Amino acid sequence: MLRLAIPNKGRLNEDTRYLLADAGLEVRASSERALVASLGGEFEAIFVRAQDIPELVADGSADAGITGWDLVQESGRDLESRLDLGFGRCRLVVAAKDDSGIRALGDIPAGARVATVFPRITQRFFAAQGRTVDLVPVSGAVEVAPHLGIADVILDLTSTGSTLRVNGLREVATVLESTAHLVVGGATSARPLTGAKAQAAEELVAALRSVLAARGQRYVMANVPRDRLDDVRRILPGISGPTVIDVLNGGTKVAVHAVCPADGIYRTLNALKAIGAEGILVTRIERILA
């Protein structure tokens, strides 16, 4: 049985549970406080801190894990991303006080103090920029560091930048863009996946990918005039073009089916109506298998 480490709390936990459930791998635990749960009987989930997941996967205590890419990069362990899950989106940025005069990386003086909970990423980033800084590791509340005088700049996560602005800080540079990833151990990890577990990991990736591919898509069905199929091809490009089906006793009408982006679906429906489409149906899609 493949053991999957997932975050034990927060938004990452919620989004991971939703994704697994949509893939038919609903979390089945004996209680809300359980640390281990079944995923439909085929996989086992263990609930741990998101920041611990890279270490557990690299050491072989878990066969795979779902956590933020920022935490994977900070761990410095040999891990392979098998799938970008798209949620948990955030950025790791360098920021300074509004009145510091620092507007770009070049304004940061040599030996500047940088407060962060990501010391490895910080060190690698400034080294790559050819700049020498003094790391100030902290465990939280990074935004307050410049105001307390313990750091000149910070390197921290942000989603919208609003928390930085509220605390009188200005973004200077983006270091890393992060989302949740499904990761497994790399070739030099303690226990790289082989045999049945490698196959199980492939099946997990395929199941999650099919759900992600379906998100933001809709299945559109309509009866349209046969002589307007050229217009239909333009309106409903689909994955490889719309499917056209003869309608019993339909006369001049044929049925067309296609997958369309949910974003702007109202424009698609209006365009279909404009060419005489009737009986238009729009449904959600659970999975798309490539």
mmCIF file of C-alpha atoms in Angstrom:
data_model
loop_
_atom_site.group_PDB
_atom_site.id
_atom_site.type_symbol
_atom_site.label_atom_id
_atom_site.label_comp_id
_atom_site.label_asym_id
_atom_site.label_seq_id
_atom_site.Cartn_x
_atom_site.Cartn_y
_atom_site.Cartn_z
ATOM 1 C CA MET A 1 0.000 0.000 0.000
ATOM 2 C CA LEU A 2 1.421 3.391 -1.004
ATOM 3 C CA ARG A 3 1.722 5.792 1.926
ATOM 4 C CA LEU A 4 0.902 9.425 1.105
ATOM 5 C CA ALA A 5 1.863 12.247 3.479
ATOM 6 C CA ILE A 6 -0.562 15.158 3.434
ATOM 7 C CA PRO A 7 -0.685 18.402 5.467
ATOM 8 C CA ASN A 8 -2.487 17.971 8.768
ATOM 9 C CA LYS A 9 -4.162 21.373 8.853
ATOM 10 C CA GLY A 10 -4.845 24.611 7.055
ATOM 11 C CA ARG A 11 -5.857 25.401 3.511
ATOM 12 C CA LEU A 12 -3.421 22.871 2.037
ATOM 13 C CA ASN A 13 -5.156 20.144 4.034
ATOM 14 C CA GLU A 14 -8.594 21.217 2.835
ATOM 15 C CA ASP A 15 -7.624 21.531 -0.823
ATOM 16 C CA THR A 16 -5.796 18.196 -0.733
ATOM 17 C CA ARG A 17 -8.834 16.446 0.744
ATOM 18 C CA TYR A 18 -11.115 17.929 -1.917
ATOM 19 C CA LEU A 19 -8.788 16.844 -4.700
ATOM 20 C CA LEU A 20 -8.427 13.312 -3.367
ATOM 21 C CA ALA A 21 -12.192 12.980 -2.913
ATOM 22 C CA ASP A 22 -12.824 14.142 -6.490
ATOM 23 C CA ALA A 23 -10.340 11.487 -7.641
ATOM 24 C CA GLY A 24 -12.308 8.797 -5.795
ATOM 25 C CA LEU A 25 -9.815 8.660 -2.911
ATOM 26 C CA GLU A 26 -11.874 10.017 -0.070
ATOM 27 C CA VAL A 27 -10.103 10.251 3.279
ATOM 28 C CA ARG A 28 -11.601 7.691 5.657
ATOM 29 C CA ALA A 29 -10.358 8.183 9.207
ATOM 30 C CA SER A 30 -11.562 6.691 12.482
ATOM 31 C CA SER A 31 -11.837 10.192 13.981
ATOM 32 C CA GLU A 32 -11.029 13.817 13.185
ATOM 33 C CA ARG A 33 -7.854 13.521 15.278
ATOM 34 C CA ALA A 34 -6.606 10.348 13.580
ATOM 35 C CA LEU A 35 -3.060 10.599 12.231
ATOM 36 C CA VAL A 36 -3.547 7.789 9.699
ATOM 37 C CA ALA A 37 -6.434 7.210 7.286
ATOM 38 C CA SER A 38 -7.417 5.010 4.379
ATOM 39 C CA LEU A 39 -7.844 6.487 0.914
ATOM 40 C CA GLY A 40 -10.468 4.205 -0.559
ATOM 41 C CA GLY A 41 -8.568 1.143 0.607
ATOM 42 C CA GLU A 42 -5.886 1.512 -2.083
ATOM 43 C CA PHE A 43 -3.640 4.115 -0.459
ATOM 44 C CA GLU A 44 -2.848 5.160 3.085
ATOM 45 C CA ALA A 45 -2.682 8.777 4.206
ATOM 46 C CA ILE A 46 -0.631 10.087 7.112
ATOM 47 C CA PHE A 47 -1.269 13.580 8.474
ATOM 48 C CA VAL A 48 1.848 15.589 9.300
ATOM 49 C CA ARG A 49 3.071 19.171 9.249
ATOM 50 C CA ALA A 50 3.473 20.486 5.707
ATOM 51 C CA GLN A 51 7.087 21.491 6.429
ATOM 52 C CA ASP A 52 7.938 17.933 7.542
ATOM 53 C CA ILE A 53 6.666 16.237 4.388
ATOM 54 C CA PRO A 54 9.813 16.736 2.231
ATOM 55 C CA GLU A 55 11.961 15.086 4.907
ATOM 56 C CA LEU A 56 9.550 12.171 5.401
ATOM 57 C CA VAL A 57 9.402 11.454 1.674
ATOM 58 C CA ALA A 58 13.155 11.793 1.167
ATOM 59 C CA ASP A 59 13.833 9.469 4.114
ATOM 60 C CA GLY A 60 11.343 6.872 2.877
ATOM 61 C CA SER A 61 8.937 7.177 5.829
ATOM 62 C CA ALA A 62 6.308 8.184 3.255
ATOM 63 C CA ASP A 63 6.251 7.026 -0.363
ATOM 64 C CA ALA A 64 4.839 10.308 -1.681
ATOM 65 C CA GLY A 65 3.684 13.621 -0.301
ATOM 66 C CA ILE A 66 1.654 16.712 -1.086
ATOM 67 C CA THR A 67 3.114 19.995 0.108
ATOM 68 C CA GLY A 68 4.182 23.449 -1.030
ATOM 69 C CA TRP A 69 7.005 23.720 -3.544
ATOM 70 C CA ASP A 70 8.593 26.396 -1.347
ATOM 71 C CA LEU A 71 8.972 23.808 1.435
ATOM 72 C CA VAL A 72 10.420 21.282 -1.002
ATOM 73 C CA GLN A 73 13.005 23.798 -2.163
ATOM 74 C CA GLU A 74 13.862 24.836 1.389
ATOM 75 C CA SER A 75 14.424 21.217 2.429
ATOM 76 C CA GLY A 76 17.277 20.794 -0.045
ATOM 77 C CA ARG A 77 16.432 17.081 -0.311
ATOM 78 C CA ASP A 78 16.428 14.961 -3.487
ATOM 79 C CA LEU A 79 12.740 15.031 -4.376
ATOM 80 C CA GLU A 80 10.966 14.777 -7.704
ATOM 81 C CA SER A 81 7.771 16.656 -8.499
ATOM 82 C CA ARG A 82 5.324 14.347 -10.221
ATOM 83 C CA LEU A 83 2.454 16.811 -10.511
ATOM 84 C CA ASP A 84 1.816 20.517 -9.947
ATOM 85 C CA LEU A 85 -1.565 20.562 -8.203
ATOM 86 C CA GLY A 86 -2.184 24.258 -8.768
ATOM 87 C CA PHE A 87 -3.588 25.213 -5.356
ATOM 88 C CA GLY A 88 -1.798 26.878 -2.448
ATOM 89 C CA ARG A 89 -0.434 29.498 -4.837
ATOM 90 C CA CYS A 90 1.929 32.026 -3.287
ATOM 91 C CA ARG A 91 5.216 33.813 -3.907
ATOM 92 C CA LEU A 92 8.419 34.020 -1.918
ATOM 93 C CA VAL A 93 9.580 37.634 -2.097
ATOM 94 C CA VAL A 94 12.217 40.009 -0.820
ATOM 95 C CA ALA A 95 10.622 43.021 0.888
ATOM 96 C CA ALA A 96 11.842 46.141 2.670
ATOM 97 C CA LYS A 97 10.297 49.032 4.617
ATOM 98 C CA ASP A 98 8.626 51.668 2.477
ATOM 99 C CA ASP A 99 10.912 54.360 3.875
ATOM 100 C CA SER A 100 14.116 52.299 3.560
ATOM 101 C CA GLY A 101 14.971 53.606 0.103
ATOM 102 C CA ILE A 102 15.383 50.029 -1.120
ATOM 103 C CA ARG A 103 13.512 49.643 -4.408
ATOM 104 C CA ALA A 104 15.576 46.943 -6.150
ATOM 105 C CA LEU A 105 18.066 44.220 -5.268
ATOM 106 C CA GLY A 106 20.903 46.544 -6.209
ATOM 107 C CA ASP A 107 19.855 48.901 -3.409
ATOM 108 C CA ILE A 108 20.446 46.256 -0.737
ATOM 109 C CA PRO A 109 23.864 46.997 0.805
ATOM 110 C CA ALA A 110 26.502 44.324 1.294
ATOM 111 C CA GLY A 111 26.153 42.627 4.651
ATOM 112 C CA ALA A 112 22.481 43.567 4.972
ATOM 113 C CA ARG A 113 20.533 41.557 7.524
ATOM 114 C CA VAL A 114 17.781 39.375 6.008
ATOM 115 C CA ALA A 115 15.110 37.912 8.283
ATOM 116 C CA THR A 116 13.433 34.741 7.001
ATOM 117 C CA VAL A 117 12.021 31.326 7.817
ATOM 118 C CA PHE A 118 13.654 30.067 4.594
ATOM 119 C CA PRO A 119 17.412 30.291 5.288
ATOM 120 C CA ARG A 120 18.489 27.780 2.600
ATOM 121 C CA ILE A 121 16.506 29.487 -0.162
ATOM 122 C CA THR A 122 17.669 32.892 1.030
ATOM 123 C CA GLN A 123 21.318 31.888 1.024
ATOM 124 C CA ARG A 124 21.092 30.327 -2.445
ATOM 125 C CA PHE A 125 19.208 33.298 -3.885
ATOM 126 C CA PHE A 126 21.593 36.010 -2.718
ATOM 127 C CA ALA A 127 24.628 33.889 -3.579
ATOM 128 C CA ALA A 128 23.299 33.547 -7.119
ATOM 129 C CA GLN A 129 22.947 37.341 -7.208
ATOM 130 C CA GLY A 130 26.563 37.701 -6.126
ATOM 131 C CA ARG A 131 25.526 39.500 -2.941
ATOM 132 C CA THR A 132 26.686 38.896 0.632
ATOM 133 C CA VAL A 133 23.997 39.112 3.326
ATOM 134 C CA ASP A 134 23.712 38.269 7.010
ATOM 135 C CA LEU A 135 20.930 35.734 7.637
ATOM 136 C CA VAL A 136 18.556 36.299 10.562
ATOM 137 C CA PRO A 137 16.580 33.056 10.967
ATOM 138 C CA VAL A 138 13.167 33.552 12.595
ATOM 139 C CA SER A 139 10.273 31.187 13.229
ATOM 140 C CA GLY A 140 7.389 33.539 12.441
ATOM 141 C CA ALA A 141 6.113 37.139 12.280
ATOM 142 C CA VAL A 142 8.796 37.978 9.739
ATOM 143 C CA GLU A 143 7.104 41.261 8.764
ATOM 144 C CA VAL A 144 7.898 42.864 12.099
ATOM 145 C CA ALA A 145 11.668 42.277 11.845
ATOM 146 C CA PRO A 146 12.558 45.505 9.964
ATOM 147 C CA HIS A 147 10.419 47.556 12.359
ATOM 148 C CA LEU A 148 12.237 46.077 15.353
ATOM 149 C CA GLY A 149 15.601 46.869 13.787
ATOM 150 C CA ILE A 150 16.742 43.236 13.707
ATOM 151 C CA ALA A 151 16.772 43.081 9.890
ATOM 152 C CA ASP A 152 17.101 45.416 6.939
ATOM 153 C CA VAL A 153 14.971 43.317 4.588
ATOM 154 C CA ILE A 154 12.920 40.136 4.786
ATOM 155 C CA LEU A 155 12.354 37.141 2.567
ATOM 156 C CA ASP A 156 8.860 35.762 3.129
ATOM 157 C CA LEU A 157 5.760 34.273 1.523
ATOM 158 C CA THR A 158 2.904 36.365 0.192
ATOM 159 C CA SER A 159 -0.239 35.631 -1.786
ATOM 160 C CA THR A 160 -1.592 39.058 -2.679
ATOM 161 C CA GLY A 161 0.967 41.357 -1.062
ATOM 162 C CA SER A 162 -1.704 42.904 1.175
ATOM 163 C CA THR A 163 -0.086 41.781 4.451
ATOM 164 C CA LEU A 164 3.203 43.332 3.382
ATOM 165 C CA ARG A 165 1.507 46.620 2.498
ATOM 166 C CA VAL A 166 -0.445 46.715 5.773
ATOM 167 C CA ASN A 167 2.852 46.348 7.611
ATOM 168 C CA GLY A 168 4.540 49.151 5.672
ATOM 169 C CA LEU A 169 6.656 46.900 3.479
ATOM 170 C CA ARG A 170 7.371 47.032 -0.243
ATOM 171 C CA GLU A 171 8.160 44.071 -2.514
ATOM 172 C CA VAL A 172 11.648 44.265 -3.975
ATOM 173 C CA ALA A 173 11.956 41.003 -5.933
ATOM 174 C CA THR A 174 10.222 37.671 -6.438
ATOM 175 C CA VAL A 175 12.435 34.757 -5.438
ATOM 176 C CA LEU A 176 10.125 31.805 -6.057
ATOM 177 C CA GLU A 177 6.570 31.079 -7.142
ATOM 178 C CA SER A 178 5.046 28.180 -5.268
ATOM 179 C CA THR A 179 2.042 25.858 -5.488
ATOM 180 C CA ALA A 180 1.282 22.487 -3.946
ATOM 181 C CA HIS A 181 3.060 19.578 -5.648
ATOM 182 C CA LEU A 182 2.854 15.805 -5.442
ATOM 183 C CA VAL A 183 6.429 14.724 -4.760
ATOM 184 C CA VAL A 184 8.292 11.428 -4.518
ATOM 185 C CA GLY A 185 11.873 10.612 -3.615
ATOM 186 C CA GLY A 186 14.530 11.179 -6.251
ATOM 187 C CA ALA A 187 17.107 8.665 -7.454
ATOM 188 C CA THR A 188 19.421 9.326 -4.499
ATOM 189 C CA SER A 189 16.723 9.383 -1.822
ATOM 190 C CA ALA A 190 16.585 6.738 0.923
ATOM 191 C CA ARG A 191 13.959 4.586 -0.795
ATOM 192 C CA PRO A 192 13.145 5.514 -4.408
ATOM 193 C CA LEU A 193 9.908 3.924 -5.574
ATOM 194 C CA THR A 194 10.155 0.661 -7.479
ATOM 195 C CA GLY A 195 7.895 -2.213 -8.456
ATOM 196 C CA ALA A 196 4.315 -2.173 -7.192
ATOM 197 C CA LYS A 197 4.735 1.130 -5.343
ATOM 198 C CA ALA A 198 6.072 2.838 -8.451
ATOM 199 C CA GLN A 199 3.030 1.571 -10.346
ATOM 200 C CA ALA A 200 0.729 2.775 -7.567
ATOM 201 C CA ALA A 201 2.345 6.219 -7.745
ATOM 202 C CA GLU A 202 1.731 6.345 -11.501
ATOM 203 C CA GLU A 203 -1.924 5.470 -10.935
ATOM 204 C CA LEU A 204 -2.221 8.190 -8.295
ATOM 205 C CA VAL A 205 -0.678 10.768 -10.633
ATOM 206 C CA ALA A 206 -3.051 9.761 -13.445
ATOM 207 C CA ALA A 207 -6.090 9.983 -11.164
ATOM 208 C CA LEU A 208 -5.192 13.429 -9.835
ATOM 209 C CA ARG A 209 -4.214 14.732 -13.264
ATOM 210 C CA SER A 210 -7.593 13.694 -14.716
ATOM 211 C CA VAL A 211 -9.411 15.671 -12.021
ATOM 212 C CA LEU A 212 -7.217 18.748 -12.469
ATOM 213 C CA ALA A 213 -7.727 18.629 -16.239
ATOM 214 C CA ALA A 214 -11.500 18.690 -15.746
ATOM 215 C CA ARG A 215 -11.515 21.660 -13.405
ATOM 216 C CA GLY A 216 -12.471 24.850 -15.143
ATOM 217 C CA GLN A 217 -14.003 22.922 -18.062
ATOM 218 C CA ARG A 218 -17.633 22.335 -19.042
ATOM 219 C CA TYR A 219 -19.320 19.873 -21.400
ATOM 220 C CA VAL A 220 -21.620 21.630 -23.864
ATOM 221 C CA MET A 221 -24.318 19.901 -25.917
ATOM 222 C CA ALA A 222 -26.619 21.574 -28.419
ATOM 223 C CA ASN A 223 -28.683 20.956 -31.557
ATOM 224 C CA VAL A 224 -27.476 23.234 -34.335
ATOM 225 C CA PRO A 225 -28.332 23.782 -38.011
ATOM 226 C CA ARG A 226 -26.328 21.413 -40.184
ATOM 227 C CA ASP A 227 -25.353 24.246 -42.506
ATOM 228 C CA ARG A 228 -23.701 26.170 -39.630
ATOM 229 C CA LEU A 229 -21.080 23.557 -38.715
ATOM 230 C CA ASP A 230 -18.236 25.806 -39.819
ATOM 231 C CA ASP A 231 -19.431 28.337 -37.238
ATOM 232 C CA VAL A 232 -19.755 25.570 -34.632
ATOM 233 C CA ARG A 233 -16.133 24.556 -35.188
ATOM 234 C CA ARG A 234 -15.107 28.124 -34.416
ATOM 235 C CA ILE A 235 -17.353 28.475 -31.363
ATOM 236 C CA LEU A 236 -16.691 25.003 -29.914
ATOM 237 C CA PRO A 237 -13.119 24.032 -30.719
ATOM 238 C CA GLY A 238 -13.212 21.301 -28.015
ATOM 239 C CA ILE A 239 -10.178 19.171 -27.216
ATOM 240 C CA SER A 240 -9.846 17.882 -30.789
ATOM 241 C CA GLY A 241 -12.876 19.527 -32.351
ATOM 242 C CA PRO A 242 -16.600 19.133 -31.574
ATOM 243 C CA THR A 243 -18.332 15.773 -31.878
ATOM 244 C CA VAL A 244 -21.160 15.864 -34.422
ATOM 245 C CA ILE A 245 -24.030 13.358 -34.154
ATOM 246 C CA ASP A 246 -27.065 12.919 -36.373
ATOM 247 C CA VAL A 247 -30.344 13.522 -34.553
ATOM 248 C CA LEU A 248 -33.148 10.994 -35.202
ATOM 249 C CA ASN A 249 -35.772 12.813 -37.286
ATOM 250 C CA GLY A 250 -33.712 15.910 -36.737
ATOM 251 C CA GLY A 251 -33.981 17.081 -40.312
ATOM 252 C CA THR A 252 -31.697 20.032 -40.732
ATOM 253 C CA LYS A 253 -30.348 19.839 -37.167
ATOM 254 C CA VAL A 254 -27.404 17.847 -35.794
ATOM 255 C CA ALA A 255 -26.217 17.423 -32.217
ATOM 256 C CA VAL A 256 -22.808 18.755 -31.281
ATOM 257 C CA HIS A 257 -20.865 17.989 -28.105
ATOM 258 C CA ALA A 258 -17.653 19.653 -26.956
ATOM 259 C CA VAL A 259 -15.537 20.459 -23.925
ATOM 260 C CA CYS A 260 -15.232 24.205 -23.333
ATOM 261 C CA PRO A 261 -13.517 26.440 -20.770
ATOM 262 C CA ALA A 262 -15.892 27.450 -17.985
ATOM 263 C CA ASP A 263 -14.401 30.919 -18.069
ATOM 264 C CA GLY A 264 -16.528 32.891 -20.501
ATOM 265 C CA ILE A 265 -19.055 30.084 -21.037
ATOM 266 C CA TYR A 266 -21.816 32.686 -21.349
ATOM 267 C CA ARG A 267 -20.126 34.023 -24.490
ATOM 268 C CA THR A 268 -20.072 30.515 -25.942
ATOM 269 C CA LEU A 269 -23.784 30.049 -25.255
ATOM 270 C CA ASN A 270 -24.662 33.424 -26.774
ATOM 271 C CA ALA A 271 -22.624 32.577 -29.879
ATOM 272 C CA LEU A 272 -24.463 29.245 -30.221
ATOM 273 C CA LYS A 273 -27.832 30.950 -29.887
ATOM 274 C CA ALA A 274 -26.824 33.452 -32.552
ATOM 275 C CA ILE A 275 -26.410 30.646 -35.125
ATOM 276 C CA GLY A 276 -29.747 29.048 -34.253
ATOM 277 C CA ALA A 277 -28.724 26.444 -31.672
ATOM 278 C CA GLU A 278 -31.480 24.840 -29.595
ATOM 279 C CA GLY A 279 -31.658 22.514 -26.578
ATOM 280 C CA ILE A 280 -28.349 23.757 -25.189
ATOM 281 C CA LEU A 281 -27.097 21.857 -22.137
ATOM 282 C CA VAL A 282 -24.053 22.605 -20.003
ATOM 283 C CA THR A 283 -22.719 20.097 -17.452
ATOM 284 C CA ARG A 284 -19.714 19.819 -15.159
ATOM 285 C CA ILE A 285 -16.969 17.299 -15.879
ATOM 286 C CA GLU A 286 -15.507 15.053 -13.201
ATOM 287 C CA ARG A 287 -12.423 13.836 -15.072
ATOM 288 C CA ILE A 288 -10.629 14.173 -18.387
ATOM 289 C CA LEU A 289 -8.243 11.380 -19.341
ATOM 290 C CA ALA A 290 -5.730 12.345 -21.990
#
